[in-house]
PDB file of C-alpha atoms in Angstrom:
ATOM      1  CA  MET A   1     -17.790 -23.680  11.171  1.00 43.00           C
ATOM      2  CA  LYS A   2     -15.580 -22.595   8.107  1.00 49.00           C
ATOM      3  CA  LEU A   3     -12.029 -21.629   8.875  1.00 53.00           C
ATOM      4  CA  LEU A   4     -10.407 -19.154   6.438  1.00 56.00           C
ATOM      5  CA  THR A   5      -6.814 -18.006   7.183  1.00 59.00           C
ATOM      6  CA  THR A   6      -5.734 -15.097   4.989  1.00 60.00           C
ATOM      7  CA  VAL A   7      -2.099 -14.451   4.805  1.00 58.00           C
ATOM      8  CA  PHE A   8      -1.384 -10.813   3.467  1.00 59.00           C
ATOM      9  CA  PHE A   9       2.127  -9.587   2.679  1.00 57.00           C
ATOM     10  CA  ILE A  10       2.965  -5.860   2.287  1.00 58.00           C
ATOM     11  CA  LEU A  11       6.135  -5.279   0.224  1.00 57.00           C
ATOM     12  CA  ILE A  12       7.559  -1.634   0.520  1.00 55.00           C
ATOM     13  CA  LEU A  13       9.687  -0.975  -2.649  1.00 54.00           C
ATOM     14  CA  SER A  14      11.618   2.041  -3.546  1.00 48.00           C
ATOM     15  CA  HIS A  15      12.614   2.969  -7.071  1.00 46.00           C
ATOM     16  CA  TYR A  16      16.182   2.220  -8.010  1.00 43.00           C
ATOM     17  CA  GLY A  17      15.753   1.423 -11.737  1.00 42.00           C
ATOM     18  CA  ARG A  18      17.350   4.499 -13.223  1.00 54.00           C
ATOM     19  CA  ALA A  19      19.541   7.554 -12.348  1.00 65.00           C
ATOM     20  CA  GLN A  20      17.592  10.575 -11.016  1.00 79.00           C
ATOM     21  CA  LEU A  21      17.390  13.319 -13.398  1.00 90.00           C
ATOM     22  CA  HIS A  22      16.256  16.280 -11.053  1.00 94.00           C
ATOM     23  CA  CYS A  23      16.550  14.827  -7.581  1.00 95.00           C
ATOM     24  CA  GLY A  24      19.645  13.511  -5.804  1.00 94.00           C
ATOM     25  CA  THR A  25      17.955  10.719  -3.686  1.00 92.00           C
ATOM     26  CA  VAL A  26      14.486   9.276  -3.914  1.00 92.00           C
ATOM     27  CA  SER A  27      13.725   6.371  -1.403  1.00 91.00           C
ATOM     28  CA  ILE A  28      11.578   4.749   1.253  1.00 91.00           C
ATOM     29  CA  GLU A  29      13.476   4.176   4.472  1.00 89.00           C
ATOM     30  CA  PRO A  30      13.895   1.358   5.376  1.00 83.00           C
ATOM     31  CA  ASN A  31      13.117  -0.550   2.116  1.00 76.00           C
ATOM     32  CA  THR A  32      11.838  -3.713   3.880  1.00 76.00           C
ATOM     33  CA  ALA A  33       8.848  -5.976   3.659  1.00 78.00           C
ATOM     34  CA  GLU A  34       6.089  -6.048   6.294  1.00 82.00           C
ATOM     35  CA  ASN A  35       3.833  -8.949   6.907  1.00 83.00           C
ATOM     36  CA  ALA A  36       0.095  -9.086   8.127  1.00 85.00           C
ATOM     37  CA  ASN A  37      -1.907 -12.188   8.916  1.00 85.00           C
ATOM     38  CA  PHE A  38      -5.557 -12.296   9.157  1.00 85.00           C
ATOM     39  CA  THR A  39      -7.275 -15.325  10.754  1.00 83.00           C
ATOM     40  CA  PHE A  40     -11.000 -15.965  10.506  1.00 82.00           C
ATOM     41  CA  ASP A  41     -12.199 -18.502  12.974  1.00 79.00           C
ATOM     42  CA  SER A  42     -15.263 -17.031  14.478  1.00 79.00           C
ATOM     43  CA  PHE A  43     -18.611 -15.635  13.370  1.00 77.00           C
ATOM     44  CA  SER A  44     -17.800 -12.414  14.577  1.00 79.00           C
ATOM     45  CA  ASN A  45     -14.605 -12.191  12.394  1.00 81.00           C
ATOM     46  CA  TYR A  46     -16.573 -13.176   9.366  1.00 80.00           C
ATOM     47  CA  GLU A  47     -19.443 -10.690  10.056  1.00 79.00           C
ATOM     48  CA  GLY A  48     -17.444  -7.704  11.307  1.00 79.00           C
ATOM     49  CA  GLY A  49     -14.083  -8.180   9.543  1.00 85.00           C
ATOM     50  CA  VAL A  50     -10.786  -7.742  11.029  1.00 90.00           C
ATOM     51  CA  THR A  51      -8.798  -4.396  11.104  1.00 92.00           C
ATOM     52  CA  ILE A  52      -4.923  -4.102  11.666  1.00 92.00           C
ATOM     53  CA  ASN A  53      -3.906  -0.534  12.318  1.00 95.00           C
ATOM     54  CA  ASN A  54      -0.278   0.707  11.847  1.00 93.00           C
ATOM     55  CA  VAL A  55       0.586  -2.372   9.811  1.00 90.00           C
ATOM     56  CA  ALA A  56       3.370  -0.486   8.106  1.00 90.00           C
ATOM     57  CA  THR A  57       4.960   2.927   8.034  1.00 93.00           C
ATOM     58  CA  ILE A  58       6.241   4.518   4.766  1.00 94.00           C
ATOM     59  CA  ARG A  59       9.125   7.079   5.415  1.00 94.00           C
ATOM     60  CA  VAL A  60       9.808   9.058   2.221  1.00 95.00           C
ATOM     61  CA  LEU A  61      13.168  10.655   1.692  1.00 95.00           C
ATOM     62  CA  VAL A  62      13.612  12.890  -1.231  1.00 95.00           C
ATOM     63  CA  GLU A  63      16.782  15.002  -1.575  1.00 96.00           C
ATOM     64  CA  ASN A  64      17.614  17.559  -4.106  1.00 96.00           C
ATOM     65  CA  GLN A  65      20.925  17.563  -6.047  1.00 95.00           C
ATOM     66  CA  ALA A  66      23.902  19.474  -4.839  1.00 93.00           C
ATOM     67  CA  VAL A  67      22.771  22.405  -7.222  1.00 95.00           C
ATOM     68  CA  PRO A  68      19.163  22.470  -6.368  1.00 96.00           C
ATOM     69  CA  ASP A  69      16.860  21.613  -9.314  1.00 96.00           C
ATOM     70  CA  ILE A  70      13.340  23.320  -9.286  1.00 95.00           C
ATOM     71  CA  ASP A  71      11.977  20.291 -11.073  1.00 96.00           C
ATOM     72  CA  CYS A  72      12.737  17.772  -8.376  1.00 97.00           C
ATOM     73  CA  LYS A  73       9.262  16.339  -7.531  1.00 97.00           C
ATOM     74  CA  TRP A  74       8.066  12.831  -6.576  1.00 96.00           C
ATOM     75  CA  PHE A  75       5.003  10.531  -6.626  1.00 96.00           C
ATOM     76  CA  LEU A  76       3.938   7.607  -4.534  1.00 96.00           C
ATOM     77  CA  HIS A  77       1.449   4.946  -5.411  1.00 95.00           C
ATOM     78  CA  MET A  78       0.486   1.457  -4.226  1.00 94.00           C
ATOM     79  CA  GLN A  79      -0.277  -1.559  -6.544  1.00 93.00           C
ATOM     80  CA  VAL A  80      -1.896  -5.004  -5.842  1.00 94.00           C
ATOM     81  CA  ASN A  81      -0.211  -8.243  -7.102  1.00 92.00           C
ATOM     82  CA  ASN A  82      -1.831 -11.651  -6.738  1.00 93.00           C
ATOM     83  CA  ASN A  83       0.924 -13.774  -8.631  1.00 92.00           C
ATOM     84  CA  PRO A  84      -1.035 -14.264 -11.745  1.00 92.00           C
ATOM     85  CA  GLY A  85       1.612 -16.612 -13.040  1.00 90.00           C
ATOM     86  CA  SER A  86       0.487 -19.258 -10.439  1.00 89.00           C
ATOM     87  CA  GLY A  87      -2.957 -19.447 -12.444  1.00 92.00           C
ATOM     88  CA  THR A  88      -4.769 -17.085 -10.125  1.00 95.00           C
ATOM     89  CA  ALA A  89      -7.755 -15.320 -11.628  1.00 96.00           C
ATOM     90  CA  ALA A  90      -7.217 -11.552 -11.943  1.00 97.00           C
ATOM     91  CA  ALA A  91      -9.856 -10.621  -9.508  1.00 97.00           C
ATOM     92  CA  ASN A  92      -8.911 -13.209  -6.776  1.00 95.00           C
ATOM     93  CA  TRP A  93      -6.426 -13.618  -3.961  1.00 93.00           C
ATOM     94  CA  GLU A  94      -3.671 -16.183  -4.622  1.00 93.00           C
ATOM     95  CA  LYS A  95      -4.436 -19.584  -3.077  1.00 91.00           C
ATOM     96  CA  LEU A  96      -1.745 -21.103  -1.086  1.00 89.00           C
ATOM     97  CA  SER A  97      -3.850 -24.118   0.177  1.00 87.00           C
ATOM     98  CA  SER A  98      -7.407 -24.960   0.746  1.00 81.00           C
ATOM     99  CA  TYR A  99      -9.352 -26.769   3.514  1.00 79.00           C
ATOM    100  CA  GLY A 100     -11.841 -28.383   1.140  1.00 67.00           C
ATOM    101  CA  SER A 101     -14.830 -26.790  -0.646  1.00 61.00           C
ATOM    102  CA  ALA A 102     -17.894 -25.320   1.009  1.00 61.00           C
ATOM    103  CA  GLY A 103     -19.571 -24.503  -2.434  1.00 63.00           C
ATOM    104  CA  GLY A 104     -18.201 -20.936  -2.412  1.00 72.00           C
ATOM    105  CA  THR A 105     -15.516 -19.143  -4.523  1.00 85.00           C
ATOM    106  CA  GLU A 106     -12.027 -17.886  -4.051  1.00 88.00           C
ATOM    107  CA  PRO A 107     -11.817 -14.688  -2.087  1.00 91.00           C
ATOM    108  CA  THR A 108     -11.810 -11.597  -4.357  1.00 94.00           C
ATOM    109  CA  ILE A 109      -9.237  -8.815  -4.201  1.00 95.00           C
ATOM    110  CA  ASP A 110     -11.918  -6.130  -3.423  1.00 95.00           C
ATOM    111  CA  ILE A 111     -12.544  -7.540   0.250  1.00 93.00           C
ATOM    112  CA  LEU A 112      -9.115  -5.927   1.115  1.00 94.00           C
ATOM    113  CA  GLU A 113      -9.336  -2.251   2.101  1.00 95.00           C
ATOM    114  CA  ILE A 114      -6.297  -0.118   2.661  1.00 96.00           C
ATOM    115  CA  LYS A 115      -6.003   3.296   4.315  1.00 97.00           C
ATOM    116  CA  VAL A 116      -2.977   5.598   4.203  1.00 97.00           C
ATOM    117  CA  ARG A 117      -2.766   8.686   6.473  1.00 98.00           C
ATOM    118  CA  ASN A 118      -0.419  11.306   8.045  1.00 98.00           C
ATOM    119  CA  ASN A 119      -0.642  14.229  10.227  1.00 97.00           C
ATOM    120  CA  CYS A 120      -0.801  16.716   7.394  1.00 98.00           C
ATOM    121  CA  GLN A 121      -3.353  14.753   5.353  1.00 98.00           C
ATOM    122  CA  THR A 122      -0.784  15.086   2.484  1.00 98.00           C
ATOM    123  CA  SER A 123      -2.617  12.706   0.243  1.00 98.00           C
ATOM    124  CA  PRO A 124      -5.999  13.381  -1.234  1.00 98.00           C
ATOM    125  CA  ILE A 125      -7.169   9.995   0.054  1.00 98.00           C
ATOM    126  CA  ASP A 126      -5.801  10.555   3.398  1.00 98.00           C
ATOM    127  CA  GLY A 127      -7.940   8.513   5.999  1.00 98.00           C
ATOM    128  CA  ILE A 128     -10.266   7.042   3.480  1.00 98.00           C
ATOM    129  CA  TYR A 129     -10.307   3.227   2.918  1.00 98.00           C
ATOM    130  CA  GLN A 130      -9.434   2.200  -0.793  1.00 97.00           C
ATOM    131  CA  SER A 131     -10.057  -1.117  -2.578  1.00 97.00           C
ATOM    132  CA  PHE A 132      -8.383  -2.624  -5.478  1.00 97.00           C
ATOM    133  CA  THR A 133     -10.441  -4.721  -7.918  1.00 97.00           C
ATOM    134  CA  THR A 134      -8.047  -6.737 -10.107  1.00 98.00           C
ATOM    135  CA  ASN A 135      -4.407  -7.650 -10.293  1.00 97.00           C
ATOM    136  CA  GLY A 136      -2.144  -4.698 -11.239  1.00 96.00           C
ATOM    137  CA  ASP A 137      -4.488  -2.199 -10.071  1.00 97.00           C
ATOM    138  CA  VAL A 138      -2.731   1.127  -8.897  1.00 97.00           C
ATOM    139  CA  ILE A 139      -4.060   3.769  -6.281  1.00 97.00           C
ATOM    140  CA  ASP A 140      -2.088   6.898  -6.078  1.00 98.00           C
ATOM    141  CA  ILE A 141      -1.164   8.313  -2.761  1.00 98.00           C
ATOM    142  CA  ILE A 142       0.541  11.377  -4.282  1.00 98.00           C
ATOM    143  CA  ALA A 143      -0.159  11.362  -8.009  1.00 98.00           C
ATOM    144  CA  ASP A 144       2.374  11.829 -10.888  1.00 96.00           C
ATOM    145  CA  LEU A 145       2.382  14.929 -13.038  1.00 96.00           C
ATOM    146  CA  LEU A 146       1.390  17.404 -10.405  1.00 97.00           C
ATOM    147  CA  PRO A 147       2.608  20.813 -10.041  1.00 97.00           C
ATOM    148  CA  LEU A 148       5.320  21.356  -7.253  1.00 97.00           C
ATOM    149  CA  THR A 149       3.984  21.688  -3.706  1.00 97.00           C
ATOM    150  CA  ALA A 150       7.035  22.430  -1.609  1.00 97.00           C
ATOM    151  CA  ALA A 151       7.574  20.908   1.891  1.00 97.00           C
ATOM    152  CA  GLY A 152       6.903  22.828   5.127  1.00 96.00           C
ATOM    153  CA  SER A 153       3.290  24.159   4.554  1.00 92.00           C
ATOM    154  CA  CYS A 154       1.607  20.756   5.551  1.00 96.00           C
ATOM    155  CA  ALA A 155      -0.528  20.964   2.358  1.00 97.00           C
ATOM    156  CA  THR A 156      -2.265  18.501   0.162  1.00 98.00           C
ATOM    157  CA  ASN A 157      -0.070  16.813  -2.556  1.00 98.00           C
ATOM    158  CA  THR A 158       3.283  17.975  -1.047  1.00 98.00           C
ATOM    159  CA  ASN A 159       5.732  16.474  -3.459  1.00 98.00           C
ATOM    160  CA  GLY A 160       9.078  18.551  -3.502  1.00 97.00           C
ATOM    161  CA  PRO A 161      12.218  17.715  -1.730  1.00 98.00           C
ATOM    162  CA  GLY A 162      11.906  16.703   1.937  1.00 97.00           C
ATOM    163  CA  SER A 163      12.319  14.009   4.459  1.00 97.00           C
ATOM    164  CA  TYR A 164      10.702  12.122   7.250  1.00 97.00           C
ATOM    165  CA  LEU A 165      13.563  13.377   9.411  1.00 97.00           C
ATOM    166  CA  THR A 166      12.811  17.082   8.867  1.00 96.00           C
ATOM    167  CA  ASN A 167       9.146  17.176   7.689  1.00 97.00           C
ATOM    168  CA  TYR A 168       7.899  14.214   9.592  1.00 97.00           C
ATOM    169  CA  ASP A 169       4.220  15.039   9.304  1.00 98.00           C
ATOM    170  CA  GLU A 170       4.278  15.480   5.572  1.00 98.00           C
ATOM    171  CA  TYR A 171       6.717  12.625   4.638  1.00 97.00           C
ATOM    172  CA  THR A 172       5.635   9.810   6.981  1.00 97.00           C
ATOM    173  CA  PHE A 173       2.531   7.752   6.136  1.00 96.00           C
ATOM    174  CA  THR A 174       0.845   5.288   8.241  1.00 96.00           C
ATOM    175  CA  VAL A 175      -0.845   2.130   6.694  1.00 95.00           C
ATOM    176  CA  ASP A 176      -4.063   0.473   8.012  1.00 95.00           C
ATOM    177  CA  ILE A 177      -5.797  -2.483   6.363  1.00 94.00           C
ATOM    178  CA  ARG A 178      -8.903  -4.477   6.862  1.00 93.00           C
ATOM    179  CA  VAL A 179     -10.594  -7.562   5.428  1.00 91.00           C
ATOM    180  CA  ASP A 180     -14.331  -8.201   5.607  1.00 86.00           C
ATOM    181  CA  PRO A 181     -14.930 -11.583   3.934  1.00 85.00           C
ATOM    182  CA  GLY A 182     -18.525 -12.461   4.826  1.00 80.00           C
ATOM    183  CA  TYR A 183     -19.376 -16.164   4.310  1.00 78.00           C
ATOM    184  CA  ALA A 184     -19.258 -16.449   0.523  1.00 81.00           C
ATOM    185  CA  PHE A 185     -15.737 -17.604   0.091  1.00 85.00           C
ATOM    186  CA  ASN A 186     -14.016 -21.141   0.366  1.00 84.00           C
ATOM    187  CA  PRO A 187     -11.852 -21.720   3.455  1.00 84.00           C
ATOM    188  CA  GLY A 188      -8.109 -21.851   2.905  1.00 85.00           C
ATOM    189  CA  ILE A 189      -4.869 -19.881   3.061  1.00 88.00           C
ATOM    190  CA  TYR A 190      -4.634 -16.990   0.588  1.00 90.00           C
ATOM    191  CA  GLU A 191      -2.080 -14.167  -0.205  1.00 90.00           C
ATOM    192  CA  LEU A 192      -1.812 -10.885  -1.659  1.00 92.00           C
ATOM    193  CA  ASP A 193       1.049  -8.356  -2.230  1.00 90.00           C
ATOM    194  CA  ILE A 194       0.707  -4.586  -1.973  1.00 91.00           C
ATOM    195  CA  ARG A 195       3.712  -2.754  -3.370  1.00 90.00           C
ATOM    196  CA  PHE A 196       4.333   0.943  -2.639  1.00 91.00           C
ATOM    197  CA  HIS A 197       6.314   2.658  -5.338  1.00 91.00           C
ATOM    198  CA  LEU A 198       8.137   5.995  -4.907  1.00 92.00           C
ATOM    199  CA  GLU A 199       9.663   7.637  -7.908  1.00 92.00           C
ATOM    200  CA  GLU A 200      10.852  11.005  -9.102  1.00 94.00           C
ATOM    201  CA  GLN A 201       8.463  12.825 -11.494  1.00 93.00           C
ATOM    202  CA  LEU A 202      10.019  13.123 -14.905  1.00 89.00           C
TER     203      LEU A 202
END
């Protein structure tokens, strides 16, 4: 029987690269990495896949300036990274080690599915599994360049000042992931990064 152990790292990152123009604070709290490990060592795992619910929680904090600015808005997306500098093909997971070759190929990024949800269904993709296809792909949770939707109405695309402390159902996102590899891939240990990026709309 083939043995495929998949190691998957989620990195939750906030934007600190430049000073805010319209908002006072824009951050994910806490700004820490979360790890999820999938082990495929039975036929049922290969056939049915493995799902991990509540693998990470994204807590958004966006504060306005001392003198409120009506243009304080934010966006949130996720991006896949397979460490292409290591020689990894654009559509594959990064291989850390292999258990020999069974005549298959390296796992492709699209076998990973990721779902983001919250109580207000704030994101247009709320509760719907999404897949990346190649390194660097971006999936919007709350898109950039949207008109202001203020907190407090529990509406889709809420993107104004608010906090997981005061508007928990709108500003807290739960992340679920699943991998359904089938039998086509070589056994080994593989890794992907998913980065969550929160930034002020400019």
